[in-house]
PDB file of C-alpha atoms in Angstrom:
ATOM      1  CA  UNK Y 244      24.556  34.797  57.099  1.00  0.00           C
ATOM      2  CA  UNK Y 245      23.783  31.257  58.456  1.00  0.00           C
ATOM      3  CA  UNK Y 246      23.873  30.719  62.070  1.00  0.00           C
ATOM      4  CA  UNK Y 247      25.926  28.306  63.966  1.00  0.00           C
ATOM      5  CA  UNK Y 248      23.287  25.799  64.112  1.00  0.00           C
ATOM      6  CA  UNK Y 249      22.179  26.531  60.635  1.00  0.00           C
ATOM      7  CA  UNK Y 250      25.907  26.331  59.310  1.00  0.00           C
ATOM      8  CA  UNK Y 251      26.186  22.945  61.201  1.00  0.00           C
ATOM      9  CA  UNK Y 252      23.485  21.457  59.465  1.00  0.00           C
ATOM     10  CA  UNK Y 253      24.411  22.702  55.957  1.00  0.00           C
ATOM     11  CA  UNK Y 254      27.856  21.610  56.564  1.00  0.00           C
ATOM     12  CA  UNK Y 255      26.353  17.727  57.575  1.00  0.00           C
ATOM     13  CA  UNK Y 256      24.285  17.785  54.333  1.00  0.00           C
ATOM     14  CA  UNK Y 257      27.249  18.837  51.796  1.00  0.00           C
ATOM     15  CA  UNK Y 258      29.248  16.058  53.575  1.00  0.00           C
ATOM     16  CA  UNK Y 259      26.433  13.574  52.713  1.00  0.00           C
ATOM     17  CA  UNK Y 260      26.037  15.238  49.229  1.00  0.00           C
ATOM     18  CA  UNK Y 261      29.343  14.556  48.701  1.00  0.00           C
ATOM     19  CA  UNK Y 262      29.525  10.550  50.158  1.00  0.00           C
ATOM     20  CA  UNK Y 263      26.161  10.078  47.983  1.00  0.00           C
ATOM     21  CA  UNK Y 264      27.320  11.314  45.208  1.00  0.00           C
ATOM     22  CA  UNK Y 265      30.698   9.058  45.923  1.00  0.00           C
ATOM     23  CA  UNK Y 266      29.207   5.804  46.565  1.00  0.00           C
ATOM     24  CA  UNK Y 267      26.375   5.799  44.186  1.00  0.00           C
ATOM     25  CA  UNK Y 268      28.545   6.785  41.471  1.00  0.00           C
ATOM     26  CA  UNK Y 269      30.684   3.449  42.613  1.00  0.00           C
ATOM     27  CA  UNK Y 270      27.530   1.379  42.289  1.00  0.00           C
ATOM     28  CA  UNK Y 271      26.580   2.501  39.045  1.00  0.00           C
ATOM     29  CA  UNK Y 272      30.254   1.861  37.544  1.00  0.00           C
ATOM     30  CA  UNK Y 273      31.160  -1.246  39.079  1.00  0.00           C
ATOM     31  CA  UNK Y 274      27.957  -2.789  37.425  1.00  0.00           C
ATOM     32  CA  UNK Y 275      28.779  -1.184  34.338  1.00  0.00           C
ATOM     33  CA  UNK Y 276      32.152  -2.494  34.031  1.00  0.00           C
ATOM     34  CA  UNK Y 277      30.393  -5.737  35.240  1.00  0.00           C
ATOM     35  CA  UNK Y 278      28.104  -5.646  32.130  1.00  0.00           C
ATOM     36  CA  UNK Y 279      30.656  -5.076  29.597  1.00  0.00           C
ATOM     37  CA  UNK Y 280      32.619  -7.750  30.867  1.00  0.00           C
ATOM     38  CA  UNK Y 281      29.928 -10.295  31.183  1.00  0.00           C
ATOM     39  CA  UNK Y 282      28.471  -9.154  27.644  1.00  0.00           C
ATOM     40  CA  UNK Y 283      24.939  -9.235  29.263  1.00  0.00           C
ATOM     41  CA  UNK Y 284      23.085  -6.920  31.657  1.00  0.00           C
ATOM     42  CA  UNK Y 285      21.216  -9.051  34.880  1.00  0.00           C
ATOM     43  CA  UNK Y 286      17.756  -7.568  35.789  1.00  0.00           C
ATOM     44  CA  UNK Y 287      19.352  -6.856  39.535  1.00  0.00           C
ATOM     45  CA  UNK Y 288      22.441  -4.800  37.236  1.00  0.00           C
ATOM     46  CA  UNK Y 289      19.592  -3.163  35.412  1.00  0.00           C
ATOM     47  CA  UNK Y 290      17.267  -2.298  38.718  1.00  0.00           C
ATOM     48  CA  UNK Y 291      20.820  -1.133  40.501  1.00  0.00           C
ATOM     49  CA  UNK Y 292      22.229   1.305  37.797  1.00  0.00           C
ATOM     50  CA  UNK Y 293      19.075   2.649  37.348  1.00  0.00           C
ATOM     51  CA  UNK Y 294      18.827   3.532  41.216  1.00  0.00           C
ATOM     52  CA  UNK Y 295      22.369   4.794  41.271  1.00  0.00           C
ATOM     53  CA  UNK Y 296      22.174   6.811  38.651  1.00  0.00           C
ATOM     54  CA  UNK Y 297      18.486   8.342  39.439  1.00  0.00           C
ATOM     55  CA  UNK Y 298      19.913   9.491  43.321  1.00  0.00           C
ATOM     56  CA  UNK Y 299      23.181  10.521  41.586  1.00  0.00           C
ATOM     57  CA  UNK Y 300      21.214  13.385  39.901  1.00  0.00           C
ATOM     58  CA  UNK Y 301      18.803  13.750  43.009  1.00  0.00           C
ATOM     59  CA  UNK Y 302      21.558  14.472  44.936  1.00  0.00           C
ATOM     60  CA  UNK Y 303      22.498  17.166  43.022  1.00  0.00           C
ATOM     61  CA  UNK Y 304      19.341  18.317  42.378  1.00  0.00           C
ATOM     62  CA  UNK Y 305      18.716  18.495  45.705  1.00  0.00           C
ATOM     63  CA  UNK Y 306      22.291  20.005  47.327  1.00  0.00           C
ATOM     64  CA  UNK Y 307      21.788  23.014  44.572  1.00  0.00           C
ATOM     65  CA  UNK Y 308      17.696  23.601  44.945  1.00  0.00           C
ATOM     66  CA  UNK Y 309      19.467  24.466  48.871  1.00  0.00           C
ATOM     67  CA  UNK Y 310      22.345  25.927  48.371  1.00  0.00           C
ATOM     68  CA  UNK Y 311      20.597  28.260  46.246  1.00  0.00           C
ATOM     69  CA  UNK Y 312      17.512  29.153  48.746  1.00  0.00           C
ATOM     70  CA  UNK Y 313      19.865  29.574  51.516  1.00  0.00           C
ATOM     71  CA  UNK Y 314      22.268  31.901  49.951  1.00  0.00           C
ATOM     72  CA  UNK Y 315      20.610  33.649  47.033  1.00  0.00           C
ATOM     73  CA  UNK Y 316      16.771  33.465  47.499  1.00  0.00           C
ATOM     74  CA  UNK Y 317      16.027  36.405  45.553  1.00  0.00           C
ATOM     75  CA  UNK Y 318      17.612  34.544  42.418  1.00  0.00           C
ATOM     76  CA  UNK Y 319      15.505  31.467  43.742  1.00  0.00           C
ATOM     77  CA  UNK Y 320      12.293  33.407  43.149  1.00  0.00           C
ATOM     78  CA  UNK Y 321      13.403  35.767  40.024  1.00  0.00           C
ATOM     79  CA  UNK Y 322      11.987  33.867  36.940  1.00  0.00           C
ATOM     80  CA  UNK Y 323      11.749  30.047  36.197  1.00  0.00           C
ATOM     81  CA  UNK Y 324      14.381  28.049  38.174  1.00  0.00           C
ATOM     82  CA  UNK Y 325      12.331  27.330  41.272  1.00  0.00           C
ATOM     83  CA  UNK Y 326      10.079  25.699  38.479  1.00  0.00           C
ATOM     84  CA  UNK Y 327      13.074  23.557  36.556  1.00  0.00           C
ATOM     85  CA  UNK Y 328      14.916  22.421  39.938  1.00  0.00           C
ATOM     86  CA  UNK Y 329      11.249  21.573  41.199  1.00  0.00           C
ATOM     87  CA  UNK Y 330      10.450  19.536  38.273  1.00  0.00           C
ATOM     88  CA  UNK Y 331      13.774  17.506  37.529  1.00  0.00           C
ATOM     89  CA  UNK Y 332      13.463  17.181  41.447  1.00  0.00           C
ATOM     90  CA  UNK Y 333       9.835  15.220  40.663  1.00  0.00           C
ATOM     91  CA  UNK Y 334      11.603  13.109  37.541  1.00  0.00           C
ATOM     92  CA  UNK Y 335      14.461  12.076  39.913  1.00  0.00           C
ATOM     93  CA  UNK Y 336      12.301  11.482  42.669  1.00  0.00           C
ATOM     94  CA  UNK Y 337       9.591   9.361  40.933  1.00  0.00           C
ATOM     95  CA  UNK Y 338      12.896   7.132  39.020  1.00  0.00           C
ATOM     96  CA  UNK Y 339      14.525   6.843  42.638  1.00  0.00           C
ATOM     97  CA  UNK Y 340      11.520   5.468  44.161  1.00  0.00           C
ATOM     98  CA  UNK Y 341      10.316   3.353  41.315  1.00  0.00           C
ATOM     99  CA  UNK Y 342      13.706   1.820  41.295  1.00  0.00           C
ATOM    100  CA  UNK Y 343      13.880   1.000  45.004  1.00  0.00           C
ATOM    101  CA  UNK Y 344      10.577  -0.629  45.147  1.00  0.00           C
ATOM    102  CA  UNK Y 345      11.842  -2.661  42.253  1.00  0.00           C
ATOM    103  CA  UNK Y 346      14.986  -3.694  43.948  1.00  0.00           C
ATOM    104  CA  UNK Y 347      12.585  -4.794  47.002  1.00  0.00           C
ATOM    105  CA  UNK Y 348      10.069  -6.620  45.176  1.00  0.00           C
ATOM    106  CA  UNK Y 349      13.293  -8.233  43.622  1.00  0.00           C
ATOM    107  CA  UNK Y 350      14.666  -9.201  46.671  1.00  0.00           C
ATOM    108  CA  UNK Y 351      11.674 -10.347  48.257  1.00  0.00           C
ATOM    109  CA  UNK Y 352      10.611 -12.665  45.484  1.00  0.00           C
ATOM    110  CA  UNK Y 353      14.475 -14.097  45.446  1.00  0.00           C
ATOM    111  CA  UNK Y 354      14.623 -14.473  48.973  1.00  0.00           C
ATOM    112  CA  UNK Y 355      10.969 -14.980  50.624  1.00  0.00           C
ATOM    113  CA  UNK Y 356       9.340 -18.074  51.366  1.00  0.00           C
ATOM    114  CA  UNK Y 357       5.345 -18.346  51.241  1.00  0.00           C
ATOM    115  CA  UNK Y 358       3.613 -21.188  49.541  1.00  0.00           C
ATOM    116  CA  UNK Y 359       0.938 -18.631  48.728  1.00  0.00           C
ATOM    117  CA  UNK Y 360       0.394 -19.715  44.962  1.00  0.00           C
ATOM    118  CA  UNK Y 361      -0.114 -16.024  43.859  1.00  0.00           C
ATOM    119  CA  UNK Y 362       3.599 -15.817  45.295  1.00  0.00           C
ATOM    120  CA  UNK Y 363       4.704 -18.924  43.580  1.00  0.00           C
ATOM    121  CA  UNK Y 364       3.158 -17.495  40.624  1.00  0.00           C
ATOM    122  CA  UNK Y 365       4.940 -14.625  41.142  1.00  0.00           C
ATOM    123  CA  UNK Y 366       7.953 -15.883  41.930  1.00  0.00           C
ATOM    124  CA  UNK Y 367       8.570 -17.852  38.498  1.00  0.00           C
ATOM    125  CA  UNK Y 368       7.324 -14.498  36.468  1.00  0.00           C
ATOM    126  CA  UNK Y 369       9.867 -12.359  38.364  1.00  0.00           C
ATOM    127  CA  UNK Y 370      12.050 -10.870  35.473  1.00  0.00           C
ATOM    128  CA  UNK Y 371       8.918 -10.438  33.511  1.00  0.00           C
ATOM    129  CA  UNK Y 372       7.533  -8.614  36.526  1.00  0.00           C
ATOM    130  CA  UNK Y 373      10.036  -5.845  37.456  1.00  0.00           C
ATOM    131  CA  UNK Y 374       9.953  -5.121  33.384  1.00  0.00           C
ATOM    132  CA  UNK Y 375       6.934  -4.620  33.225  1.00  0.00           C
ATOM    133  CA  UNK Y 376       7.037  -2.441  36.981  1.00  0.00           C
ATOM    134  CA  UNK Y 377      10.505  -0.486  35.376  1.00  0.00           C
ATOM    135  CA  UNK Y 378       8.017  -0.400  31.593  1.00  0.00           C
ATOM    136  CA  UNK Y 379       5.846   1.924  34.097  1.00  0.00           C
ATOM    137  CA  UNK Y 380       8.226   4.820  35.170  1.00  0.00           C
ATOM    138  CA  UNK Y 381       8.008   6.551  32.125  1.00  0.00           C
ATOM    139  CA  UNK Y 382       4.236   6.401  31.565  1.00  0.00           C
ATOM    140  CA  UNK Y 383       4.411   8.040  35.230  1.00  0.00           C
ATOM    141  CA  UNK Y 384       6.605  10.510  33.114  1.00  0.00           C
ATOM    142  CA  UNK Y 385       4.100  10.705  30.695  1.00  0.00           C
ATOM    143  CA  UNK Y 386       1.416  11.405  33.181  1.00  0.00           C
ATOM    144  CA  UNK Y 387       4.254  14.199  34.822  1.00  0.00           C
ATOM    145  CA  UNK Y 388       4.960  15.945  31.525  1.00  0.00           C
ATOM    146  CA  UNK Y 389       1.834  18.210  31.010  1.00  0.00           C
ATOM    147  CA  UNK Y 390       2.149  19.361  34.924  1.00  0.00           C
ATOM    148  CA  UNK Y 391       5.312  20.534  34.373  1.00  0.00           C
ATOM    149  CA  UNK Y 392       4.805  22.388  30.618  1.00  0.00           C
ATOM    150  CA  UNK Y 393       1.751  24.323  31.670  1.00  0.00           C
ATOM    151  CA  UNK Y 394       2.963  26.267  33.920  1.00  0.00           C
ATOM    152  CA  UNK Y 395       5.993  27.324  31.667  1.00  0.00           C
ATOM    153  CA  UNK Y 396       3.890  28.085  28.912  1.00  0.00           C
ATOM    154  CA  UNK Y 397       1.251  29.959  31.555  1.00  0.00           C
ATOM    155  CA  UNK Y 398       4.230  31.979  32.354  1.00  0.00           C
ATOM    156  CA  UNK Y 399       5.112  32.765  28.582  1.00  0.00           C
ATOM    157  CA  UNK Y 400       1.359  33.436  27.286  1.00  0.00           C
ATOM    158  CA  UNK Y 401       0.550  35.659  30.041  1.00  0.00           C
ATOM    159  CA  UNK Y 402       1.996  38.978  30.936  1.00  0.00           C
ATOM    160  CA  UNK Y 403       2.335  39.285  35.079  1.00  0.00           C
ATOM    161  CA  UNK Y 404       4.062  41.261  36.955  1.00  0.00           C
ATOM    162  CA  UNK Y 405       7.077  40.580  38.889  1.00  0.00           C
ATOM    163  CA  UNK Y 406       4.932  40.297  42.145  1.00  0.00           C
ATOM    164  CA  UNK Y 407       1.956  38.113  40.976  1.00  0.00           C
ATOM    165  CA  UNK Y 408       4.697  36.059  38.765  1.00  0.00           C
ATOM    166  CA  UNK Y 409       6.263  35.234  41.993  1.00  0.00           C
ATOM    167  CA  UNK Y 410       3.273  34.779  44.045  1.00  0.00           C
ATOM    168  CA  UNK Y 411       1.807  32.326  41.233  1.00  0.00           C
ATOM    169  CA  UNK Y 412       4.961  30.462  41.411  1.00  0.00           C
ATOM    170  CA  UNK Y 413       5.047  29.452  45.064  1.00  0.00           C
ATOM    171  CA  UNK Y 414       1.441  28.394  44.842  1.00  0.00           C
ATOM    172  CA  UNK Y 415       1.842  26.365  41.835  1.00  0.00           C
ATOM    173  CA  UNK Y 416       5.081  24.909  42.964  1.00  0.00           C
ATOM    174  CA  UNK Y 417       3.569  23.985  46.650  1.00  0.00           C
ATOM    175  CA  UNK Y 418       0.177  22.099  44.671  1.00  0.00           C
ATOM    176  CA  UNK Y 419       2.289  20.418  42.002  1.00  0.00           C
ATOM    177  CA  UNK Y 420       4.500  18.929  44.589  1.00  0.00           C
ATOM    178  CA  UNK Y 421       2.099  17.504  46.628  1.00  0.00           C
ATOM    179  CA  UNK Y 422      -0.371  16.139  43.693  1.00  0.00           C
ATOM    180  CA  UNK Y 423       2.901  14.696  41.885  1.00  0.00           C
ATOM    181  CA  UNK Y 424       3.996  13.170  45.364  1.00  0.00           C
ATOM    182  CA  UNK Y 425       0.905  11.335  45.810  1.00  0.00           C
ATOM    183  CA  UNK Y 426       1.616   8.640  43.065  1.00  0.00           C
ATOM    184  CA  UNK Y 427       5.255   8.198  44.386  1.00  0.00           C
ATOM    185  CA  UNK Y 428       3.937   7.908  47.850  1.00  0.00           C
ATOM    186  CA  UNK Y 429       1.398   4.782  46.489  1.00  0.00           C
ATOM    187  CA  UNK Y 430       4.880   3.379  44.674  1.00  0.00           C
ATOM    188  CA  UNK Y 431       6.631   4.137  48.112  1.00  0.00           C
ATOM    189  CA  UNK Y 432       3.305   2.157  50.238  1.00  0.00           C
ATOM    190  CA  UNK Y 433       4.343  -1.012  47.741  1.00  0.00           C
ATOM    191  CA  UNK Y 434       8.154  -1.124  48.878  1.00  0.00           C
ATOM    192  CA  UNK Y 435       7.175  -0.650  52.479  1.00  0.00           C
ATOM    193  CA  UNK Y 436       4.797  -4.035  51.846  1.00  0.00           C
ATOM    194  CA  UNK Y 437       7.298  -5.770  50.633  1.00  0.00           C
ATOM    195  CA  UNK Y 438      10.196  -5.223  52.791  1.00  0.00           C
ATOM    196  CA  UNK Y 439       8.167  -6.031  55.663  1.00  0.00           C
ATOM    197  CA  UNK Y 440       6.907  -9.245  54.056  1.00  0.00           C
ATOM    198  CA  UNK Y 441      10.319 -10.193  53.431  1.00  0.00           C
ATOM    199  CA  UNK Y 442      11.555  -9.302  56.986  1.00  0.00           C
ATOM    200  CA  UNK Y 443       8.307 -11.542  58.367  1.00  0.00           C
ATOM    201  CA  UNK Y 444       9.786 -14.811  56.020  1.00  0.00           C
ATOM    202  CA  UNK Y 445      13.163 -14.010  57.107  1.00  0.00           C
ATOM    203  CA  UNK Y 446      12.169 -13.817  61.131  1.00  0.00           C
ATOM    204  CA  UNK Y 447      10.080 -16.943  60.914  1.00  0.00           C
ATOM    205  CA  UNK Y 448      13.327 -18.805  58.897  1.00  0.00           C
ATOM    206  CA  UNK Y 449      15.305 -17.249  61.683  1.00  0.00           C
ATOM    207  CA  UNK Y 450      12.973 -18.753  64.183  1.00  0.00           C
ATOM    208  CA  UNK Y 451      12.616 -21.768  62.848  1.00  0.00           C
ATOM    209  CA  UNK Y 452      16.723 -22.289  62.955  1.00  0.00           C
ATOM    210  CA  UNK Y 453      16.431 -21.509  66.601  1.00  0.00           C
ATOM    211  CA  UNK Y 454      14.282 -23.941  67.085  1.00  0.00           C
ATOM    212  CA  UNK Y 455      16.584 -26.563  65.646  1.00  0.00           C
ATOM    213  CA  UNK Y 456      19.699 -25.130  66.984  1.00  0.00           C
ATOM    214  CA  UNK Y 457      22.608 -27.100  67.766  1.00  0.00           C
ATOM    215  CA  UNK Y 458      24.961 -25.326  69.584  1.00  0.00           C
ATOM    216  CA  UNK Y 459      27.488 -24.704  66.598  1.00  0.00           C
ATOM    217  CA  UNK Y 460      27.752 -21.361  64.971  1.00  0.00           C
ATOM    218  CA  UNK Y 461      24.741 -21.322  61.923  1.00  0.00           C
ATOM    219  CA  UNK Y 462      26.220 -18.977  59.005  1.00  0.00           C
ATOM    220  CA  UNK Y 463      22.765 -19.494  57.527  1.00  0.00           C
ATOM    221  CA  UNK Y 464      21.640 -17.920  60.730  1.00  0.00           C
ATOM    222  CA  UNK Y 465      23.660 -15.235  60.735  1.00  0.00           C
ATOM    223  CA  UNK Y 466      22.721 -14.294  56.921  1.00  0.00           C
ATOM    224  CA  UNK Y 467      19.683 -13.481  57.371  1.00  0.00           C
ATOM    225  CA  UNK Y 468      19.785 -12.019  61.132  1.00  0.00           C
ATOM    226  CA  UNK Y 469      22.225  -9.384  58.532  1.00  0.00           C
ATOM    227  CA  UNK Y 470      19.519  -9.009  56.054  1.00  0.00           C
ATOM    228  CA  UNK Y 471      16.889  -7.912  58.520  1.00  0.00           C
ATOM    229  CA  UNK Y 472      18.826  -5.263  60.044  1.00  0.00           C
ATOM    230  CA  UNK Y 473      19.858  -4.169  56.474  1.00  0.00           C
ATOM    231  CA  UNK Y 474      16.305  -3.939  55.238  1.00  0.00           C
ATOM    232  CA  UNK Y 475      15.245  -2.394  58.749  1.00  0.00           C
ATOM    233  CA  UNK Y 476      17.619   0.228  57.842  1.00  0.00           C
ATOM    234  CA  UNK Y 477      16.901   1.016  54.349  1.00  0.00           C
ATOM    235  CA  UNK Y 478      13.172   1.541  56.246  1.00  0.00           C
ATOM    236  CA  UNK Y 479      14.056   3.877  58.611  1.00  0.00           C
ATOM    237  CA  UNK Y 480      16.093   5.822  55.896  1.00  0.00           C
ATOM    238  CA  UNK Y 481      12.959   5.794  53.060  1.00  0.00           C
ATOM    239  CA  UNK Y 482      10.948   6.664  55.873  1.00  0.00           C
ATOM    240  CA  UNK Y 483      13.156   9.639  56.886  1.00  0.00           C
ATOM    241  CA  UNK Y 484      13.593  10.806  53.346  1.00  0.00           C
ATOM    242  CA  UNK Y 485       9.866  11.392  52.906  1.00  0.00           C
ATOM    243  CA  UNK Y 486       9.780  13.099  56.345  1.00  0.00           C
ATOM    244  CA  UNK Y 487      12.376  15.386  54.953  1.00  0.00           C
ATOM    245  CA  UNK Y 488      10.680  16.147  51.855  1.00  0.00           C
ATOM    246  CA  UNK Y 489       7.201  17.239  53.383  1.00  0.00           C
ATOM    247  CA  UNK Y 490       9.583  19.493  55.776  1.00  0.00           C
ATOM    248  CA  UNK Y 491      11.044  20.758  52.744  1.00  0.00           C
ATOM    249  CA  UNK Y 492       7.831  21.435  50.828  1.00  0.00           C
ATOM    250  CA  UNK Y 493       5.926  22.841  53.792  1.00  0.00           C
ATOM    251  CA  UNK Y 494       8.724  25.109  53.919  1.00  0.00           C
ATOM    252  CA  UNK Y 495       7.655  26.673  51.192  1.00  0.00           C
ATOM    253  CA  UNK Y 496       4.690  28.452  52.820  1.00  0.00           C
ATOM    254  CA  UNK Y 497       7.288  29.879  55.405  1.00  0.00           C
ATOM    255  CA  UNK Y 498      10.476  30.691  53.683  1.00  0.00           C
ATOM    256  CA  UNK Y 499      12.184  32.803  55.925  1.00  0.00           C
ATOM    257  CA  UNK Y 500      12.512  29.917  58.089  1.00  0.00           C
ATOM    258  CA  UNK Y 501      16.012  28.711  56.892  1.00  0.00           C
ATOM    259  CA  UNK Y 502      16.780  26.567  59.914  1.00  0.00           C
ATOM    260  CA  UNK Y 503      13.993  24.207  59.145  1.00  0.00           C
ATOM    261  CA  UNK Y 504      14.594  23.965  55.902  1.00  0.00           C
ATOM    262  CA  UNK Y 505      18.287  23.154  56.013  1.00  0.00           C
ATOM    263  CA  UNK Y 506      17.214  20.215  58.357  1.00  0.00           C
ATOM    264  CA  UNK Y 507      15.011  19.014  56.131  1.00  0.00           C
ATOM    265  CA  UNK Y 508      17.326  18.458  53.268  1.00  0.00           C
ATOM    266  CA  UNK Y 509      19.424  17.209  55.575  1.00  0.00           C
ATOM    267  CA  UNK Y 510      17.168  14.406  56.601  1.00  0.00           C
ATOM    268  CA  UNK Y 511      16.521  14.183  53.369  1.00  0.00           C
ATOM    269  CA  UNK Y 512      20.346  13.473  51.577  1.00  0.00           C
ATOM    270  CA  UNK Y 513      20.241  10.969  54.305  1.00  0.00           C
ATOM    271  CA  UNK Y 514      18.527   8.446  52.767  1.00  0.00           C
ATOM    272  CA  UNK Y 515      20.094   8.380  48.575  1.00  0.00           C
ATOM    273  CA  UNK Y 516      23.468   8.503  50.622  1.00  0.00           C
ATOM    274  CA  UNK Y 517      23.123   5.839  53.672  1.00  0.00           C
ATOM    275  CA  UNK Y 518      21.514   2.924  51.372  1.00  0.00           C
ATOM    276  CA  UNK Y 519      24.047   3.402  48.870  1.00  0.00           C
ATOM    277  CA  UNK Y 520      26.558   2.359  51.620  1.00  0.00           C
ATOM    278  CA  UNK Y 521      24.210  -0.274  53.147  1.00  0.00           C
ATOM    279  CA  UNK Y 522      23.932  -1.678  49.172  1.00  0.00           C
ATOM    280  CA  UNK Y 523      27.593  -1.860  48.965  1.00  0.00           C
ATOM    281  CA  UNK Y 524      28.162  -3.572  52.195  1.00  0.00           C
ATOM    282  CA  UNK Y 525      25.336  -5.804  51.751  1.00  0.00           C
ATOM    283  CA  UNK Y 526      26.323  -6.851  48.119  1.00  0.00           C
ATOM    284  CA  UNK Y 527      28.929  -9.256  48.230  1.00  0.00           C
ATOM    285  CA  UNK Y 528      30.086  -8.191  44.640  1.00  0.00           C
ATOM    286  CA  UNK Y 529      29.965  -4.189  45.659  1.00  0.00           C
ATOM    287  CA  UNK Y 530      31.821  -5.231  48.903  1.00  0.00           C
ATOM    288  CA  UNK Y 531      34.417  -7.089  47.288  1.00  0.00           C
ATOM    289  CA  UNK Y 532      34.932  -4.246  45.163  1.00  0.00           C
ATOM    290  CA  UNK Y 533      34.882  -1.522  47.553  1.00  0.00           C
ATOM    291  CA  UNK Y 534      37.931  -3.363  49.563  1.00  0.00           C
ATOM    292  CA  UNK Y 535      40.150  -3.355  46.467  1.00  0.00           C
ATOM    293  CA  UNK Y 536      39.894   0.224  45.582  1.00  0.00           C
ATOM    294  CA  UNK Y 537      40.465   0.687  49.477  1.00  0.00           C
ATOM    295  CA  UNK Y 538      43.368  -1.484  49.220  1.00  0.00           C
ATOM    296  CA  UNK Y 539      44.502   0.571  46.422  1.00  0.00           C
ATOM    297  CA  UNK Y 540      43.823   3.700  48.026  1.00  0.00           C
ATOM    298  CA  UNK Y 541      46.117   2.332  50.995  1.00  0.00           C
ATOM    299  CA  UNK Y 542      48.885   1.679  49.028  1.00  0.00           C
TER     300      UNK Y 542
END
């Protein structure tokens, strides 16, 4: 039985789950329908279904890896599935990160001003770019597959018992993580880079306005004051997210503590389901969409 604090928490991340799950599955449609209409898929439609669809199955991944480990542990630990959620968790992980940093390097060569002439270069190669960045995610999955085999096949070709199986498990779970999380953490160091390069062009822009203010309202202004806070956010969240996860993994070492586990994944859900939302209200085509099916929804 789950405690009142403990059944709070688990009761905040299902209601996440379920909004993640809700409004990355609108992403990923609307942009879909917006394909097949248009007859063509955009590099930002590419970069965004990808994301949506990668956190649609991390959300799951990661709402059933805890539901399971806080209400049947011993089923957690009884043959391979702490292995299989662990891994699909590291494929999900590495596409949800590798899209994101995509999606910010897109932004910030779209939207950034530096007359740098690597960024100029840059700049007029950008399609080519995030290609050959999204080409990249499955040699990462190339480099992930033999980590997760060997360990099934270990499992198969040697004859433990029930005890050692177990114990072997947990270890090689807890070093996996961490060695697989070290590339997505290098991936992760890139989109913090660029975000905040992109918040330092749009703060001196903002600046400069103020400086040549004229008393009437600036829209301009007001743009990109918006697209600060929104890529503030979307730090905090990414931030949060891999907070989460080392709770989550370190947790692994002391799994009778259930209370700091359930706030880890709920730290963690935080982030695939709050920047699907600030995507949809920052996206002027997502937003225009997400007011008719309100307005549907109304009537």
């Amino acid at each position: 039985m789950l405690s009142i604090v403990e059944g709070f928490l688990f009761f905040v991340a299902v209601s996440e789950s379920v909004l993640g799950v809700l409004g990355n599955g609108f992403i990923g449609l609307v942009n879909c329908i917006d394909c097949v209409k248009n007859k063509k898929i955009s590099t930002l439609s590419l970069i965004l279904i990808g994301l949506s669809s990668s956190r649609f199955c991390l959300i799951w991944i990661l709402i059933t890896d805890g539901y399971v480990r806080v209400f049947s542990p011993d089923i957690y630990l009884s043959g391979n599935l702490i292995q299989y959620i662990a891994y699909l968790w590291i494929i999900m992980n590495q596409s949800s990160v590798w899209f994101a940093t995509s999606l910010s390097i897109f932004y910030f060569l779209k939207v950034a001003n530096f007359s740098h002439r690597i960024f100029l270069w840059l700049k007029g190669h950008i399609t080519k770019i995030l290609l050959l960045l999204m080409g990249c995610l499955p040699i990462s999955w190339l480099f992930t597959f033999p980590g997760i085999t060997v360990p099934f096949i270990n499992n198969i070709m040697e004859n433990r018992s029930t005890t050692l199986l177990i114990t072997m498990q947990e270890s090689e779970y807890f070093i996996n993580q961490i060695l697989f999380s070290i590339g997505t953490l290098l991936v992760f160091i890139l989109c913090l880079i660029t975000c905040f390069l992109l918040i330092t062009s749009l703060w001196r822009h903002n600046r400069r306005m103020q400086l040549n203010a004229t008393g009437f309202r600036d829209p301009s202004k007001e743009a990109h004051v918006k697209a600060m806070k929104i890529l503030m956010s979307f730090i905090i969240l990414f931030i949060l997210y891999f907070v989460g996860t080392a709770i989550e993994i370190s947790v692994t070492a002391v799994p009778e503590n259930k209370l700091l586990f359930i706030f880890g994944m709920t730290t963690t859900v935080l982030y695939p389901c709050g920047h699907s939302f600030i995507l949809i209200l920052g996206n002027s085509k997502l937003k225009q969409a997400s007011l008719r099916v309100l307005k549907l929804l109304k009537c």
